mmCIF file of C-alpha atoms in Angstrom:
data_model
loop_
_atom_site.group_PDB
_atom_site.id
_atom_site.type_symbol
_atom_site.label_atom_id
_atom_site.label_comp_id
_atom_site.label_asym_id
_atom_site.label_seq_id
_atom_site.Cartn_x
_atom_site.Cartn_y
_atom_site.Cartn_z
ATOM 1 C CA UNK P 566 -15.624 -20.178 -121.575
ATOM 2 C CA UNK P 567 -19.177 -19.721 -121.050
ATOM 3 C CA UNK P 568 -18.447 -19.017 -117.222
ATOM 4 C CA UNK P 569 -15.495 -16.361 -118.096
ATOM 5 C CA UNK P 570 -18.341 -14.862 -120.522
ATOM 6 C CA UNK P 571 -20.551 -14.280 -117.698
ATOM 7 C CA UNK P 572 -17.933 -12.913 -115.432
ATOM 8 C CA UNK P 573 -17.059 -10.392 -118.293
ATOM 9 C CA UNK P 574 -20.565 -9.527 -118.709
ATOM 10 C CA UNK P 575 -20.960 -8.725 -114.869
ATOM 11 C CA UNK P 576 -17.677 -6.923 -114.866
ATOM 12 C CA UNK P 577 -18.569 -4.680 -117.881
ATOM 13 C CA UNK P 578 -22.066 -4.006 -115.926
ATOM 14 C CA UNK P 579 -20.339 -3.122 -112.715
ATOM 15 C CA UNK P 580 -17.903 -0.863 -114.627
ATOM 16 C CA UNK P 581 -20.824 0.978 -116.269
ATOM 17 C CA UNK P 582 -22.497 1.416 -112.947
ATOM 18 C CA UNK P 583 -19.370 2.815 -111.297
ATOM 19 C CA UNK P 584 -18.960 5.282 -114.155
ATOM 20 C CA UNK P 585 -22.476 6.480 -113.708
ATOM 21 C CA UNK P 586 -21.801 6.693 -110.036
ATOM 22 C CA UNK P 587 -18.727 8.731 -110.760
ATOM 23 C CA UNK P 588 -20.587 11.142 -113.073
ATOM 24 C CA UNK P 589 -23.364 11.612 -110.265
ATOM 25 C CA UNK P 590 -20.906 12.260 -107.673
ATOM 26 C CA UNK P 591 -19.158 14.817 -109.825
ATOM 27 C CA UNK P 592 -22.550 16.465 -110.564
ATOM 28 C CA UNK P 593 -23.165 16.691 -106.863
ATOM 29 C CA UNK P 594 -19.731 18.014 -105.975
ATOM 30 C CA UNK P 595 -20.371 20.679 -108.650
ATOM 31 C CA UNK P 596 -23.591 21.620 -107.267
ATOM 32 C CA UNK P 597 -22.017 21.916 -103.833
ATOM 33 C CA UNK P 598 -19.348 24.128 -105.058
ATOM 34 C CA UNK P 599 -22.128 26.879 -105.478
ATOM 35 C CA UNK P 600 -23.276 26.411 -102.007
ATOM 36 C CA UNK P 601 -19.973 26.346 -99.981
ATOM 37 C CA UNK P 602 -19.377 30.128 -100.325
ATOM 38 C CA UNK P 603 -22.847 30.652 -98.878
ATOM 39 C CA UNK P 604 -22.216 28.193 -96.020
ATOM 40 C CA UNK P 605 -18.862 29.534 -95.429
ATOM 41 C CA UNK P 606 -20.191 33.115 -94.990
ATOM 42 C CA UNK P 607 -23.087 31.752 -92.593
ATOM 43 C CA UNK P 608 -20.664 29.783 -90.500
ATOM 44 C CA UNK P 609 -18.337 32.823 -90.196
ATOM 45 C CA UNK P 610 -21.325 35.110 -89.293
ATOM 46 C CA UNK P 611 -22.569 32.589 -86.526
ATOM 47 C CA UNK P 612 -18.999 32.367 -85.163
ATOM 48 C CA UNK P 613 -18.712 36.061 -85.096
ATOM 49 C CA UNK P 614 -22.161 36.702 -83.606
ATOM 50 C CA UNK P 615 -21.407 33.990 -80.948
ATOM 51 C CA UNK P 616 -18.182 35.530 -80.020
ATOM 52 C CA UNK P 617 -19.983 38.945 -79.626
ATOM 53 C CA UNK P 618 -22.537 37.527 -77.613
ATOM 54 C CA UNK P 619 -20.113 35.848 -75.255
ATOM 55 C CA UNK P 620 -18.187 39.137 -74.930
ATOM 56 C CA UNK P 621 -21.362 41.004 -74.045
ATOM 57 C CA UNK P 622 -22.193 38.289 -71.440
ATOM 58 C CA UNK P 623 -18.795 38.475 -69.917
ATOM 59 C CA UNK P 624 -19.008 42.264 -69.754
ATOM 60 C CA UNK P 625 -22.488 42.118 -67.972
ATOM 61 C CA UNK P 626 -21.178 39.557 -65.607
ATOM 62 C CA UNK P 627 -18.249 41.492 -64.909
ATOM 63 C CA UNK P 628 -20.449 44.232 -63.825
ATOM 64 C CA UNK P 629 -22.612 42.189 -61.694
ATOM 65 C CA UNK P 630 -19.483 40.131 -59.881
ATOM 66 C CA UNK P 631 -16.936 42.965 -59.713
ATOM 67 C CA UNK P 632 -14.438 40.490 -61.611
ATOM 68 C CA UNK P 633 -12.738 41.717 -64.763
ATOM 69 C CA UNK P 634 -14.085 40.273 -68.048
ATOM 70 C CA UNK P 635 -10.797 38.783 -69.132
ATOM 71 C CA UNK P 636 -10.642 36.832 -65.676
ATOM 72 C CA UNK P 637 -13.999 35.828 -65.909
ATOM 73 C CA UNK P 638 -13.552 34.377 -69.489
ATOM 74 C CA UNK P 639 -10.639 32.191 -67.945
ATOM 75 C CA UNK P 640 -13.007 31.047 -65.321
ATOM 76 C CA UNK P 641 -15.724 30.312 -67.923
ATOM 77 C CA UNK P 642 -13.346 28.103 -69.992
ATOM 78 C CA UNK P 643 -12.405 25.954 -66.933
ATOM 79 C CA UNK P 644 -16.156 26.092 -65.951
ATOM 80 C CA UNK P 645 -17.129 24.478 -69.314
ATOM 81 C CA UNK P 646 -14.359 21.963 -68.900
ATOM 82 C CA UNK P 647 -15.521 20.776 -65.644
ATOM 83 C CA UNK P 648 -19.419 20.946 -66.511
ATOM 84 C CA UNK P 649 -19.965 23.668 -64.436
ATOM 85 C CA UNK P 650 -22.689 26.374 -65.710
ATOM 86 C CA UNK P 651 -21.641 29.935 -66.455
ATOM 87 C CA UNK P 652 -24.771 31.008 -64.471
ATOM 88 C CA UNK P 653 -23.594 28.873 -61.399
ATOM 89 C CA UNK P 654 -20.128 30.502 -61.722
ATOM 90 C CA UNK P 655 -21.814 33.956 -61.663
ATOM 91 C CA UNK P 656 -23.947 33.129 -58.715
ATOM 92 C CA UNK P 657 -20.783 31.732 -56.912
ATOM 93 C CA UNK P 658 -18.804 34.995 -57.402
ATOM 94 C CA UNK P 659 -21.775 37.218 -56.147
ATOM 95 C CA UNK P 660 -22.237 34.858 -53.071
ATOM 96 C CA UNK P 661 -18.340 34.661 -52.400
ATOM 97 C CA UNK P 662 -18.154 38.603 -52.480
ATOM 98 C CA UNK P 663 -21.012 38.780 -50.034
ATOM 99 C CA UNK P 664 -19.387 36.080 -47.654
ATOM 100 C CA UNK P 665 -16.021 37.915 -47.826
ATOM 101 C CA UNK P 666 -17.701 41.078 -47.015
ATOM 102 C CA UNK P 667 -19.624 39.577 -43.967
ATOM 103 C CA UNK P 668 -16.498 37.727 -42.862
ATOM 104 C CA UNK P 669 -14.512 40.950 -42.683
ATOM 105 C CA UNK P 670 -17.321 43.061 -41.021
ATOM 106 C CA UNK P 671 -18.231 40.511 -38.559
ATOM 107 C CA UNK P 672 -15.464 37.947 -38.264
ATOM 108 C CA UNK P 673 -17.699 35.081 -37.418
ATOM 109 C CA UNK P 674 -20.189 32.836 -39.015
ATOM 110 C CA UNK P 675 -19.901 29.878 -41.500
ATOM 111 C CA UNK P 676 -18.232 31.511 -44.139
ATOM 112 C CA UNK P 677 -15.698 33.163 -41.907
ATOM 113 C CA UNK P 678 -15.182 29.802 -40.294
ATOM 114 C CA UNK P 679 -14.579 28.372 -43.638
ATOM 115 C CA UNK P 680 -12.181 30.819 -44.786
ATOM 116 C CA UNK P 681 -10.218 30.246 -41.436
ATOM 117 C CA UNK P 682 -10.239 26.528 -41.898
ATOM 118 C CA UNK P 683 -8.744 26.779 -45.417
ATOM 119 C CA UNK P 684 -6.324 29.483 -44.238
ATOM 120 C CA UNK P 685 -7.538 32.048 -46.854
ATOM 121 C CA UNK P 686 -7.520 35.701 -45.914
ATOM 122 C CA UNK P 687 -10.303 37.865 -47.249
ATOM 123 C CA UNK P 688 -8.389 41.069 -46.551
ATOM 124 C CA UNK P 689 -4.995 42.287 -47.607
ATOM 125 C CA UNK P 690 -2.134 43.549 -45.607
ATOM 126 C CA UNK P 691 -3.710 47.107 -45.447
ATOM 127 C CA UNK P 692 -7.070 45.726 -44.077
ATOM 128 C CA UNK P 693 -8.859 46.051 -47.378
ATOM 129 C CA UNK P 694 -11.039 43.360 -48.933
ATOM 130 C CA UNK P 695 -9.146 41.265 -51.396
ATOM 131 C CA UNK P 696 -10.657 40.728 -54.910
ATOM 132 C CA UNK P 697 -13.177 37.811 -55.163
ATOM 133 C CA UNK P 698 -11.307 36.300 -58.176
ATOM 134 C CA UNK P 699 -8.030 36.007 -56.019
ATOM 135 C CA UNK P 700 -9.943 34.618 -53.309
ATOM 136 C CA UNK P 701 -11.730 32.120 -55.530
ATOM 137 C CA UNK P 702 -8.192 30.975 -56.918
ATOM 138 C CA UNK P 703 -6.930 30.539 -53.515
ATOM 139 C CA UNK P 704 -10.072 28.505 -52.650
ATOM 140 C CA UNK P 705 -9.577 26.412 -55.823
ATOM 141 C CA UNK P 706 -5.952 25.658 -54.730
ATOM 142 C CA UNK P 707 -7.037 24.458 -51.334
ATOM 143 C CA UNK P 708 -9.742 22.245 -52.827
ATOM 144 C CA UNK P 709 -7.643 20.739 -55.373
ATOM 145 C CA UNK P 710 -5.340 19.540 -52.553
ATOM 146 C CA UNK P 711 -8.151 18.227 -50.494
ATOM 147 C CA UNK P 712 -9.765 14.854 -50.582
ATOM 148 C CA UNK P 713 -13.373 14.691 -51.859
ATOM 149 C CA UNK P 714 -15.819 14.184 -49.259
ATOM 150 C CA UNK P 715 -18.183 15.770 -46.724
ATOM 151 C CA UNK P 716 -15.834 18.372 -45.532
ATOM 152 C CA UNK P 717 -15.120 19.766 -48.991
ATOM 153 C CA UNK P 718 -18.868 19.718 -49.588
ATOM 154 C CA UNK P 719 -19.679 21.606 -46.324
ATOM 155 C CA UNK P 720 -16.909 24.049 -46.967
ATOM 156 C CA UNK P 721 -18.115 24.719 -50.510
ATOM 157 C CA UNK P 722 -21.801 25.262 -48.987
ATOM 158 C CA UNK P 723 -20.506 27.652 -46.396
ATOM 159 C CA UNK P 724 -18.703 29.775 -49.127
ATOM 160 C CA UNK P 725 -21.081 29.750 -52.004
ATOM 161 C CA UNK P 726 -24.426 28.322 -50.670
ATOM 162 C CA UNK P 727 -25.354 24.724 -50.769
ATOM 163 C CA UNK P 728 -26.689 24.572 -54.383
ATOM 164 C CA UNK P 729 -24.014 26.689 -56.021
ATOM 165 C CA UNK P 730 -21.199 25.177 -53.756
ATOM 166 C CA UNK P 731 -22.262 21.859 -54.914
ATOM 167 C CA UNK P 732 -22.075 22.739 -58.570
ATOM 168 C CA UNK P 733 -18.654 24.555 -58.330
ATOM 169 C CA UNK P 734 -16.828 21.708 -56.773
ATOM 170 C CA UNK P 735 -15.568 20.227 -60.058
ATOM 171 C CA UNK P 736 -14.347 23.640 -61.142
ATOM 172 C CA UNK P 737 -12.673 24.113 -57.682
ATOM 173 C CA UNK P 738 -11.077 20.770 -58.024
ATOM 174 C CA UNK P 739 -9.153 21.881 -61.054
ATOM 175 C CA UNK P 740 -7.066 24.150 -59.078
ATOM 176 C CA UNK P 741 -6.196 27.905 -59.391
ATOM 177 C CA UNK P 742 -3.489 27.143 -62.015
ATOM 178 C CA UNK P 743 -6.094 25.776 -64.324
ATOM 179 C CA UNK P 744 -7.400 29.229 -64.514
ATOM 180 C CA UNK P 745 -4.253 31.228 -64.335
ATOM 181 C CA UNK P 746 -2.810 29.049 -67.244
ATOM 182 C CA UNK P 747 -5.886 29.322 -69.249
#
């Protein structure tokens, strides 16, 4: 009887503590309700600003690389998934365009040899330089099919420069369809 009385007392004390906890939680939730709309507006504002900043960055990179902003955005998304920086992607496109032009004009050199080894034409059937995004997609298709190793690293260095080529390999290993289907 004495033991059961002690359990009853402890149960009543625990129930009282739970009631006080429930009251405190309700009060905290009530206080949070006043802040949620403010937080929601802040989050939405940041989301909108981030999207505008991203669109502006894509527009500026498009001007620098000659690749349209929607295509760049697809490349950006695949770059993020492959831990490739957007800055590296932009530099890669600029170097690729320069190497395409040199390969067309001179027909020789490390980049021209790399294009030939990969079986990628830098000019179309009318002799005009192809778009760098289409050539990049072709390179990605070839890289996806290749085994990782020194040959792939050397080709990337010849096409994009040693530092940027190394950074772009994970993106290129995704293949062109990863970008096309984004």
